């Protein structure tokens, strides 16, 4: 039996990874996975907030359309009435994650990632997902329609407040944010 040339001693021999090298690789893989998970949660939080702001933007647009329709006919009384309505009803269809109207709901009633209207203070609220936002920030985004008023010269009735329009703005409510 004829053999071909033999490799030099030690050449071509492969050795496996030592336990320490495997442990270092495992730690590095866990660090990369943890970083990726944190980034994924951060992006999920940004997407959730962007989706919530899109609903608010749609409600603002619907409100502007209603205000424009009643500009010539309704006057201040119509704007005051509009400010008492549920802004979700102005939308062509409510968001899929809208749970309805709740008077000051107990914690746990509203699912994270869902909207609700609170008739007690006339606000639309979005409860953010628990796993996506920093514990330092409120889990509740609260928006309310407010009348824009300005002092004006007194009219015949003696009133000197003029209503300029409506705004759907974010409200900072520490009591509500601490409850959720």
mmCIF file with all atom_site columns, C-alpha atoms in Angstrom:
data_model
loop_
_atom_site.group_PDB
_atom_site.id
_atom_site.type_symbol
_atom_site.label_atom_id
_atom_site.label_alt_id
_atom_site.label_comp_id
_atom_site.label_asym_id
_atom_site.label_entity_id
_atom_site.label_seq_id
_atom_site.pdbx_PDB_ins_code
_atom_site.Cartn_x
_atom_site.Cartn_y
_atom_site.Cartn_z
_atom_site.occupancy
_atom_site.B_iso_or_equiv
_atom_site.pdbx_formal_charge
_atom_site.auth_seq_id
_atom_site.auth_comp_id
_atom_site.auth_asym_id
_atom_site.auth_atom_id
_atom_site.pdbx_PDB_model_num
ATOM 1   C CA . UNK A 1 1   ? 0.000   0.000  0.000  1.00 0.00 ? 1   UNK A CA 1
ATOM 2   C CA . UNK A 1 2   ? 1.404   3.232  -1.093 1.00 0.00 ? 2   UNK A CA 1
ATOM 3   C CA . UNK A 1 3   ? 0.823   6.342  0.909  1.00 0.00 ? 3   UNK A CA 1
ATOM 4   C CA . UNK A 1 4   ? 1.002   9.900  -0.299 1.00 0.00 ? 4   UNK A CA 1
ATOM 5   C CA . UNK A 1 5   ? 3.109   12.552 1.319  1.00 0.00 ? 5   UNK A CA 1
ATOM 6   C CA . UNK A 1 6   ? 2.454   12.902 5.019  1.00 0.00 ? 6   UNK A CA 1
ATOM 7   C CA . UNK A 1 7   ? 1.721   16.341 6.496  1.00 0.00 ? 7   UNK A CA 1
ATOM 8   C CA . UNK A 1 8   ? 4.272   17.765 8.836  1.00 0.00 ? 8   UNK A CA 1
ATOM 9   C CA . UNK A 1 9   ? 3.754   16.955 12.462 1.00 0.00 ? 9   UNK A CA 1
ATOM 10  C CA . UNK A 1 10  ? 1.089   19.269 13.976 1.00 0.00 ? 10  UNK A CA 1
ATOM 11  C CA . UNK A 1 11  ? 0.014   20.731 10.635 1.00 0.00 ? 11  UNK A CA 1
ATOM 12  C CA . UNK A 1 12  ? -3.669  20.303 9.785  1.00 0.00 ? 12  UNK A CA 1
ATOM 13  C CA . UNK A 1 13  ? -4.624  19.232 13.270 1.00 0.00 ? 13  UNK A CA 1
ATOM 14  C CA . UNK A 1 14  ? -7.640  21.089 14.538 1.00 0.00 ? 14  UNK A CA 1
ATOM 15  C CA . UNK A 1 15  ? -8.359  21.686 18.124 1.00 0.00 ? 15  UNK A CA 1
ATOM 16  C CA . UNK A 1 16  ? -11.802 22.458 19.596 1.00 0.00 ? 16  UNK A CA 1
ATOM 17  C CA . UNK A 1 17  ? -12.786 25.526 21.555 1.00 0.00 ? 17  UNK A CA 1
ATOM 18  C CA . UNK A 1 18  ? -11.823 25.534 25.170 1.00 0.00 ? 18  UNK A CA 1
ATOM 19  C CA . UNK A 1 19  ? -14.473 25.977 27.860 1.00 0.00 ? 19  UNK A CA 1
ATOM 20  C CA . UNK A 1 20  ? -13.325 29.530 28.504 1.00 0.00 ? 20  UNK A CA 1
ATOM 21  C CA . UNK A 1 21  ? -13.606 30.441 24.833 1.00 0.00 ? 21  UNK A CA 1
ATOM 22  C CA . UNK A 1 22  ? -17.126 28.955 24.725 1.00 0.00 ? 22  UNK A CA 1
ATOM 23  C CA . UNK A 1 23  ? -18.091 30.910 27.838 1.00 0.00 ? 23  UNK A CA 1
ATOM 24  C CA . UNK A 1 24  ? -16.751 34.166 26.351 1.00 0.00 ? 24  UNK A CA 1
ATOM 25  C CA . UNK A 1 25  ? -18.670 33.552 23.130 1.00 0.00 ? 25  UNK A CA 1
ATOM 26  C CA . UNK A 1 26  ? -21.843 32.770 25.081 1.00 0.00 ? 26  UNK A CA 1
ATOM 27  C CA . UNK A 1 27  ? -21.509 35.985 27.125 1.00 0.00 ? 27  UNK A CA 1
ATOM 28  C CA . UNK A 1 28  ? -20.928 38.018 23.965 1.00 0.00 ? 28  UNK A CA 1
ATOM 29  C CA . UNK A 1 29  ? -23.954 36.416 22.301 1.00 0.00 ? 29  UNK A CA 1
ATOM 30  C CA . UNK A 1 30  ? -26.107 37.230 25.359 1.00 0.00 ? 30  UNK A CA 1
ATOM 31  C CA . UNK A 1 31  ? -24.890 40.833 25.382 1.00 0.00 ? 31  UNK A CA 1
ATOM 32  C CA . UNK A 1 32  ? -25.725 41.270 21.702 1.00 0.00 ? 32  UNK A CA 1
ATOM 33  C CA . UNK A 1 33  ? -29.140 39.621 22.205 1.00 0.00 ? 33  UNK A CA 1
ATOM 34  C CA . UNK A 1 34  ? -29.864 41.903 25.181 1.00 0.00 ? 34  UNK A CA 1
ATOM 35  C CA . UNK A 1 35  ? -28.888 44.985 23.221 1.00 0.00 ? 35  UNK A CA 1
ATOM 36  C CA . UNK A 1 36  ? -31.080 43.884 20.311 1.00 0.00 ? 36  UNK A CA 1
ATOM 37  C CA . UNK A 1 37  ? -34.037 43.221 22.629 1.00 0.00 ? 37  UNK A CA 1
ATOM 38  C CA . UNK A 1 38  ? -33.685 46.648 24.261 1.00 0.00 ? 38  UNK A CA 1
ATOM 39  C CA . UNK A 1 39  ? -33.552 48.273 20.827 1.00 0.00 ? 39  UNK A CA 1
ATOM 40  C CA . UNK A 1 40  ? -36.591 46.293 19.696 1.00 0.00 ? 40  UNK A CA 1
ATOM 41  C CA . UNK A 1 41  ? -38.593 47.394 22.756 1.00 0.00 ? 41  UNK A CA 1
ATOM 42  C CA . UNK A 1 42  ? -37.540 50.995 22.190 1.00 0.00 ? 42  UNK A CA 1
ATOM 43  C CA . UNK A 1 43  ? -38.681 50.852 18.565 1.00 0.00 ? 43  UNK A CA 1
ATOM 44  C CA . UNK A 1 44  ? -41.929 49.201 19.617 1.00 0.00 ? 44  UNK A CA 1
ATOM 45  C CA . UNK A 1 45  ? -42.520 52.060 22.063 1.00 0.00 ? 45  UNK A CA 1
ATOM 46  C CA . UNK A 1 46  ? -41.859 54.624 19.338 1.00 0.00 ? 46  UNK A CA 1
ATOM 47  C CA . UNK A 1 47  ? -44.238 52.843 16.962 1.00 0.00 ? 47  UNK A CA 1
ATOM 48  C CA . UNK A 1 48  ? -46.957 52.670 19.609 1.00 0.00 ? 48  UNK A CA 1
ATOM 49  C CA . UNK A 1 49  ? -46.585 56.367 20.416 1.00 0.00 ? 49  UNK A CA 1
ATOM 50  C CA . UNK A 1 50  ? -46.624 57.256 16.696 1.00 0.00 ? 50  UNK A CA 1
ATOM 51  C CA . UNK A 1 51  ? -49.818 55.237 16.196 1.00 0.00 ? 51  UNK A CA 1
ATOM 52  C CA . UNK A 1 52  ? -51.415 57.011 19.171 1.00 0.00 ? 52  UNK A CA 1
ATOM 53  C CA . UNK A 1 53  ? -50.428 60.403 17.808 1.00 0.00 ? 53  UNK A CA 1
ATOM 54  C CA . UNK A 1 54  ? -51.918 59.444 14.432 1.00 0.00 ? 54  UNK A CA 1
ATOM 55  C CA . UNK A 1 55  ? -55.299 58.873 16.112 1.00 0.00 ? 55  UNK A CA 1
ATOM 56  C CA . UNK A 1 56  ? -55.000 62.260 17.832 1.00 0.00 ? 56  UNK A CA 1
ATOM 57  C CA . UNK A 1 57  ? -54.079 63.877 14.517 1.00 0.00 ? 57  UNK A CA 1
ATOM 58  C CA . UNK A 1 58  ? -57.135 62.322 12.840 1.00 0.00 ? 58  UNK A CA 1
ATOM 59  C CA . UNK A 1 59  ? -59.355 63.605 15.677 1.00 0.00 ? 59  UNK A CA 1
ATOM 60  C CA . UNK A 1 60  ? -57.834 67.081 15.290 1.00 0.00 ? 60  UNK A CA 1
ATOM 61  C CA . UNK A 1 61  ? -58.576 67.043 11.577 1.00 0.00 ? 61  UNK A CA 1
ATOM 62  C CA . UNK A 1 62  ? -62.145 65.868 12.174 1.00 0.00 ? 62  UNK A CA 1
ATOM 63  C CA . UNK A 1 63  ? -62.557 68.603 14.784 1.00 0.00 ? 63  UNK A CA 1
ATOM 64  C CA . UNK A 1 64  ? -61.307 71.244 12.347 1.00 0.00 ? 64  UNK A CA 1
ATOM 65  C CA . UNK A 1 65  ? -63.824 70.060 9.759  1.00 0.00 ? 65  UNK A CA 1
ATOM 66  C CA . UNK A 1 66  ? -66.660 70.282 12.298 1.00 0.00 ? 66  UNK A CA 1
ATOM 67  C CA . UNK A 1 67  ? -65.561 73.744 13.422 1.00 0.00 ? 67  UNK A CA 1
ATOM 68  C CA . UNK A 1 68  ? -65.401 74.931 9.806  1.00 0.00 ? 68  UNK A CA 1
ATOM 69  C CA . UNK A 1 69  ? -68.900 73.567 9.112  1.00 0.00 ? 69  UNK A CA 1
ATOM 70  C CA . UNK A 1 70  ? -70.383 75.418 12.072 1.00 0.00 ? 70  UNK A CA 1
ATOM 71  C CA . UNK A 1 71  ? -68.375 78.634 11.654 1.00 0.00 ? 71  UNK A CA 1
ATOM 72  C CA . UNK A 1 72  ? -71.168 80.529 9.980  1.00 0.00 ? 72  UNK A CA 1
ATOM 73  C CA . UNK A 1 73  ? -74.156 79.105 11.774 1.00 0.00 ? 73  UNK A CA 1
ATOM 74  C CA . UNK A 1 74  ? -73.471 77.828 15.285 1.00 0.00 ? 74  UNK A CA 1
ATOM 75  C CA . UNK A 1 75  ? -71.434 80.491 16.996 1.00 0.00 ? 75  UNK A CA 1
ATOM 76  C CA . UNK A 1 76  ? -69.891 80.141 20.444 1.00 0.00 ? 76  UNK A CA 1
ATOM 77  C CA . UNK A 1 77  ? -72.648 77.872 21.762 1.00 0.00 ? 77  UNK A CA 1
ATOM 78  C CA . UNK A 1 78  ? -71.953 75.299 19.080 1.00 0.00 ? 78  UNK A CA 1
ATOM 79  C CA . UNK A 1 79  ? -68.235 75.337 19.891 1.00 0.00 ? 79  UNK A CA 1
ATOM 80  C CA . UNK A 1 80  ? -68.975 74.894 23.594 1.00 0.00 ? 80  UNK A CA 1
ATOM 81  C CA . UNK A 1 81  ? -71.193 71.914 22.779 1.00 0.00 ? 81  UNK A CA 1
ATOM 82  C CA . UNK A 1 82  ? -68.553 70.435 20.490 1.00 0.00 ? 82  UNK A CA 1
ATOM 83  C CA . UNK A 1 83  ? -65.965 70.691 23.279 1.00 0.00 ? 83  UNK A CA 1
ATOM 84  C CA . UNK A 1 84  ? -68.154 68.364 25.390 1.00 0.00 ? 84  UNK A CA 1
ATOM 85  C CA . UNK A 1 85  ? -68.328 65.587 22.797 1.00 0.00 ? 85  UNK A CA 1
ATOM 86  C CA . UNK A 1 86  ? -66.257 62.424 22.591 1.00 0.00 ? 86  UNK A CA 1
ATOM 87  C CA . UNK A 1 87  ? -63.643 63.136 19.861 1.00 0.00 ? 87  UNK A CA 1
ATOM 88  C CA . UNK A 1 88  ? -63.598 59.457 18.859 1.00 0.00 ? 88  UNK A CA 1
ATOM 89  C CA . UNK A 1 89  ? -67.159 59.863 17.545 1.00 0.00 ? 89  UNK A CA 1
ATOM 90  C CA . UNK A 1 90  ? -65.862 62.403 15.026 1.00 0.00 ? 90  UNK A CA 1
ATOM 91  C CA . UNK A 1 91  ? -63.737 59.787 13.286 1.00 0.00 ? 91  UNK A CA 1
ATOM 92  C CA . UNK A 1 92  ? -65.039 57.798 10.321 1.00 0.00 ? 92  UNK A CA 1
ATOM 93  C CA . UNK A 1 93  ? -64.500 54.725 12.479 1.00 0.00 ? 93  UNK A CA 1
ATOM 94  C CA . UNK A 1 94  ? -63.037 54.373 15.967 1.00 0.00 ? 94  UNK A CA 1
ATOM 95  C CA . UNK A 1 95  ? -59.562 52.874 16.300 1.00 0.00 ? 95  UNK A CA 1
ATOM 96  C CA . UNK A 1 96  ? -59.547 49.092 16.563 1.00 0.00 ? 96  UNK A CA 1
ATOM 97  C CA . UNK A 1 97  ? -58.033 49.433 20.018 1.00 0.00 ? 97  UNK A CA 1
ATOM 98  C CA . UNK A 1 98  ? -60.817 51.710 21.350 1.00 0.00 ? 98  UNK A CA 1
ATOM 99  C CA . UNK A 1 99  ? -62.529 50.190 24.389 1.00 0.00 ? 99  UNK A CA 1
ATOM 100 C CA . UNK A 1 100 ? -65.350 52.703 24.800 1.00 0.00 ? 100 UNK A CA 1
ATOM 101 C CA . UNK A 1 101 ? -66.452 55.159 27.475 1.00 0.00 ? 101 UNK A CA 1
ATOM 102 C CA . UNK A 1 102 ? -65.423 54.652 31.101 1.00 0.00 ? 102 UNK A CA 1
ATOM 103 C CA . UNK A 1 103 ? -65.990 57.007 34.034 1.00 0.00 ? 103 UNK A CA 1
ATOM 104 C CA . UNK A 1 104 ? -62.626 57.099 35.789 1.00 0.00 ? 104 UNK A CA 1
ATOM 105 C CA . UNK A 1 105 ? -61.830 53.441 35.213 1.00 0.00 ? 105 UNK A CA 1
ATOM 106 C CA . UNK A 1 106 ? -60.125 51.332 37.839 1.00 0.00 ? 106 UNK A CA 1
ATOM 107 C CA . UNK A 1 107 ? -56.582 50.189 37.075 1.00 0.00 ? 107 UNK A CA 1
ATOM 108 C CA . UNK A 1 108 ? -56.739 46.990 35.087 1.00 0.00 ? 108 UNK A CA 1
ATOM 109 C CA . UNK A 1 109 ? -60.048 47.843 33.378 1.00 0.00 ? 109 UNK A CA 1
ATOM 110 C CA . UNK A 1 110 ? -58.317 49.280 30.336 1.00 0.00 ? 110 UNK A CA 1
ATOM 111 C CA . UNK A 1 111 ? -55.987 46.995 28.419 1.00 0.00 ? 111 UNK A CA 1
ATOM 112 C CA . UNK A 1 112 ? -52.506 48.365 27.721 1.00 0.00 ? 112 UNK A CA 1
ATOM 113 C CA . UNK A 1 113 ? -52.265 49.729 24.191 1.00 0.00 ? 113 UNK A CA 1
ATOM 114 C CA . UNK A 1 114 ? -55.945 50.772 24.146 1.00 0.00 ? 114 UNK A CA 1
ATOM 115 C CA . UNK A 1 115 ? -57.968 53.997 23.986 1.00 0.00 ? 115 UNK A CA 1
ATOM 116 C CA . UNK A 1 116 ? -60.947 55.036 26.077 1.00 0.00 ? 116 UNK A CA 1
ATOM 117 C CA . UNK A 1 117 ? -63.043 58.165 26.616 1.00 0.00 ? 117 UNK A CA 1
ATOM 118 C CA . UNK A 1 118 ? -63.576 59.438 30.161 1.00 0.00 ? 118 UNK A CA 1
ATOM 119 C CA . UNK A 1 119 ? -66.848 61.419 30.291 1.00 0.00 ? 119 UNK A CA 1
ATOM 120 C CA . UNK A 1 120 ? -66.013 62.700 33.789 1.00 0.00 ? 120 UNK A CA 1
ATOM 121 C CA . UNK A 1 121 ? -63.359 65.052 32.420 1.00 0.00 ? 121 UNK A CA 1
ATOM 122 C CA . UNK A 1 122 ? -64.183 64.794 28.676 1.00 0.00 ? 122 UNK A CA 1
ATOM 123 C CA . UNK A 1 123 ? -60.774 63.346 27.790 1.00 0.00 ? 123 UNK A CA 1
ATOM 124 C CA . UNK A 1 124 ? -59.635 60.668 25.389 1.00 0.00 ? 124 UNK A CA 1
ATOM 125 C CA . UNK A 1 125 ? -56.927 58.514 26.907 1.00 0.00 ? 125 UNK A CA 1
ATOM 126 C CA . UNK A 1 126 ? -54.400 56.032 25.628 1.00 0.00 ? 126 UNK A CA 1
ATOM 127 C CA . UNK A 1 127 ? -52.908 53.534 28.067 1.00 0.00 ? 127 UNK A CA 1
ATOM 128 C CA . UNK A 1 128 ? -49.446 52.695 26.833 1.00 0.00 ? 128 UNK A CA 1
ATOM 129 C CA . UNK A 1 129 ? -48.100 49.149 26.982 1.00 0.00 ? 129 UNK A CA 1
ATOM 130 C CA . UNK A 1 130 ? -46.367 48.364 30.241 1.00 0.00 ? 130 UNK A CA 1
ATOM 131 C CA . UNK A 1 131 ? -43.370 46.741 28.635 1.00 0.00 ? 131 UNK A CA 1
ATOM 132 C CA . UNK A 1 132 ? -42.468 49.500 26.223 1.00 0.00 ? 132 UNK A CA 1
ATOM 133 C CA . UNK A 1 133 ? -41.973 52.726 28.143 1.00 0.00 ? 133 UNK A CA 1
ATOM 134 C CA . UNK A 1 134 ? -39.630 53.917 30.824 1.00 0.00 ? 134 UNK A CA 1
ATOM 135 C CA . UNK A 1 135 ? -40.982 53.673 34.378 1.00 0.00 ? 135 UNK A CA 1
ATOM 136 C CA . UNK A 1 136 ? -40.161 57.376 34.737 1.00 0.00 ? 136 UNK A CA 1
ATOM 137 C CA . UNK A 1 137 ? -42.849 58.376 32.238 1.00 0.00 ? 137 UNK A CA 1
ATOM 138 C CA . UNK A 1 138 ? -46.604 58.223 32.563 1.00 0.00 ? 138 UNK A CA 1
ATOM 139 C CA . UNK A 1 139 ? -48.299 55.204 31.044 1.00 0.00 ? 139 UNK A CA 1
ATOM 140 C CA . UNK A 1 140 ? -51.353 57.325 30.245 1.00 0.00 ? 140 UNK A CA 1
ATOM 141 C CA . UNK A 1 141 ? -51.548 59.759 27.353 1.00 0.00 ? 141 UNK A CA 1
ATOM 142 C CA . UNK A 1 142 ? -54.495 62.097 27.976 1.00 0.00 ? 142 UNK A CA 1
ATOM 143 C CA . UNK A 1 143 ? -55.997 64.503 25.436 1.00 0.00 ? 143 UNK A CA 1
ATOM 144 C CA . UNK A 1 144 ? -58.822 66.976 25.902 1.00 0.00 ? 144 UNK A CA 1
ATOM 145 C CA . UNK A 1 145 ? -60.704 69.464 23.747 1.00 0.00 ? 145 UNK A CA 1
ATOM 146 C CA . UNK A 1 146 ? -60.319 72.978 25.150 1.00 0.00 ? 146 UNK A CA 1
ATOM 147 C CA . UNK A 1 147 ? -61.984 76.207 24.135 1.00 0.00 ? 147 UNK A CA 1
ATOM 148 C CA . UNK A 1 148 ? -59.623 78.948 23.060 1.00 0.00 ? 148 UNK A CA 1
ATOM 149 C CA . UNK A 1 149 ? -60.797 82.124 24.754 1.00 0.00 ? 149 UNK A CA 1
ATOM 150 C CA . UNK A 1 150 ? -59.577 85.679 24.626 1.00 0.00 ? 150 UNK A CA 1
ATOM 151 C CA . UNK A 1 151 ? -60.578 88.811 26.501 1.00 0.00 ? 151 UNK A CA 1
ATOM 152 C CA . UNK A 1 152 ? -62.439 91.159 24.217 1.00 0.00 ? 152 UNK A CA 1
ATOM 153 C CA . UNK A 1 153 ? -64.276 94.436 24.696 1.00 0.00 ? 153 UNK A CA 1
ATOM 154 C CA . UNK A 1 154 ? -67.540 93.941 26.572 1.00 0.00 ? 154 UNK A CA 1
ATOM 155 C CA . UNK A 1 155 ? -70.541 93.451 24.352 1.00 0.00 ? 155 UNK A CA 1
ATOM 156 C CA . UNK A 1 156 ? -74.139 94.451 24.936 1.00 0.00 ? 156 UNK A CA 1
ATOM 157 C CA . UNK A 1 157 ? -74.614 91.572 27.330 1.00 0.00 ? 157 UNK A CA 1
ATOM 158 C CA . UNK A 1 158 ? -71.647 92.715 29.451 1.00 0.00 ? 158 UNK A CA 1
ATOM 159 C CA . UNK A 1 159 ? -69.542 89.653 28.661 1.00 0.00 ? 159 UNK A CA 1
ATOM 160 C CA . UNK A 1 160 ? -66.007 90.277 27.572 1.00 0.00 ? 160 UNK A CA 1
ATOM 161 C CA . UNK A 1 161 ? -64.774 86.809 26.658 1.00 0.00 ? 161 UNK A CA 1
ATOM 162 C CA . UNK A 1 162 ? -64.585 85.801 23.027 1.00 0.00 ? 162 UNK A CA 1
ATOM 163 C CA . UNK A 1 163 ? -64.263 82.160 21.986 1.00 0.00 ? 163 UNK A CA 1
ATOM 164 C CA . UNK A 1 164 ? -61.757 81.837 19.188 1.00 0.00 ? 164 UNK A CA 1
ATOM 165 C CA . UNK A 1 165 ? -61.925 78.115 18.500 1.00 0.00 ? 165 UNK A CA 1
ATOM 166 C CA . UNK A 1 166 ? -61.042 74.693 19.825 1.00 0.00 ? 166 UNK A CA 1
ATOM 167 C CA . UNK A 1 167 ? -57.831 72.803 20.365 1.00 0.00 ? 167 UNK A CA 1
ATOM 168 C CA . UNK A 1 168 ? -57.291 69.114 21.110 1.00 0.00 ? 168 UNK A CA 1
ATOM 169 C CA . UNK A 1 169 ? -54.247 69.151 23.344 1.00 0.00 ? 169 UNK A CA 1
ATOM 170 C CA . UNK A 1 170 ? -52.372 66.785 25.594 1.00 0.00 ? 170 UNK A CA 1
ATOM 171 C CA . UNK A 1 171 ? -53.108 67.090 29.298 1.00 0.00 ? 171 UNK A CA 1
ATOM 172 C CA . UNK A 1 172 ? -50.665 66.221 32.040 1.00 0.00 ? 172 UNK A CA 1
ATOM 173 C CA . UNK A 1 173 ? -52.718 64.552 34.739 1.00 0.00 ? 173 UNK A CA 1
ATOM 174 C CA . UNK A 1 174 ? -50.505 63.270 37.537 1.00 0.00 ? 174 UNK A CA 1
ATOM 175 C CA . UNK A 1 175 ? -53.326 61.604 39.443 1.00 0.00 ? 175 UNK A CA 1
ATOM 176 C CA . UNK A 1 176 ? -54.414 59.555 36.432 1.00 0.00 ? 176 UNK A CA 1
ATOM 177 C CA . UNK A 1 177 ? -50.853 58.727 35.425 1.00 0.00 ? 177 UNK A CA 1
ATOM 178 C CA . UNK A 1 178 ? -50.051 57.418 38.897 1.00 0.00 ? 178 UNK A CA 1
ATOM 179 C CA . UNK A 1 179 ? -53.117 55.185 38.912 1.00 0.00 ? 179 UNK A CA 1
ATOM 180 C CA . UNK A 1 180 ? -52.122 53.342 35.737 1.00 0.00 ? 180 UNK A CA 1
#
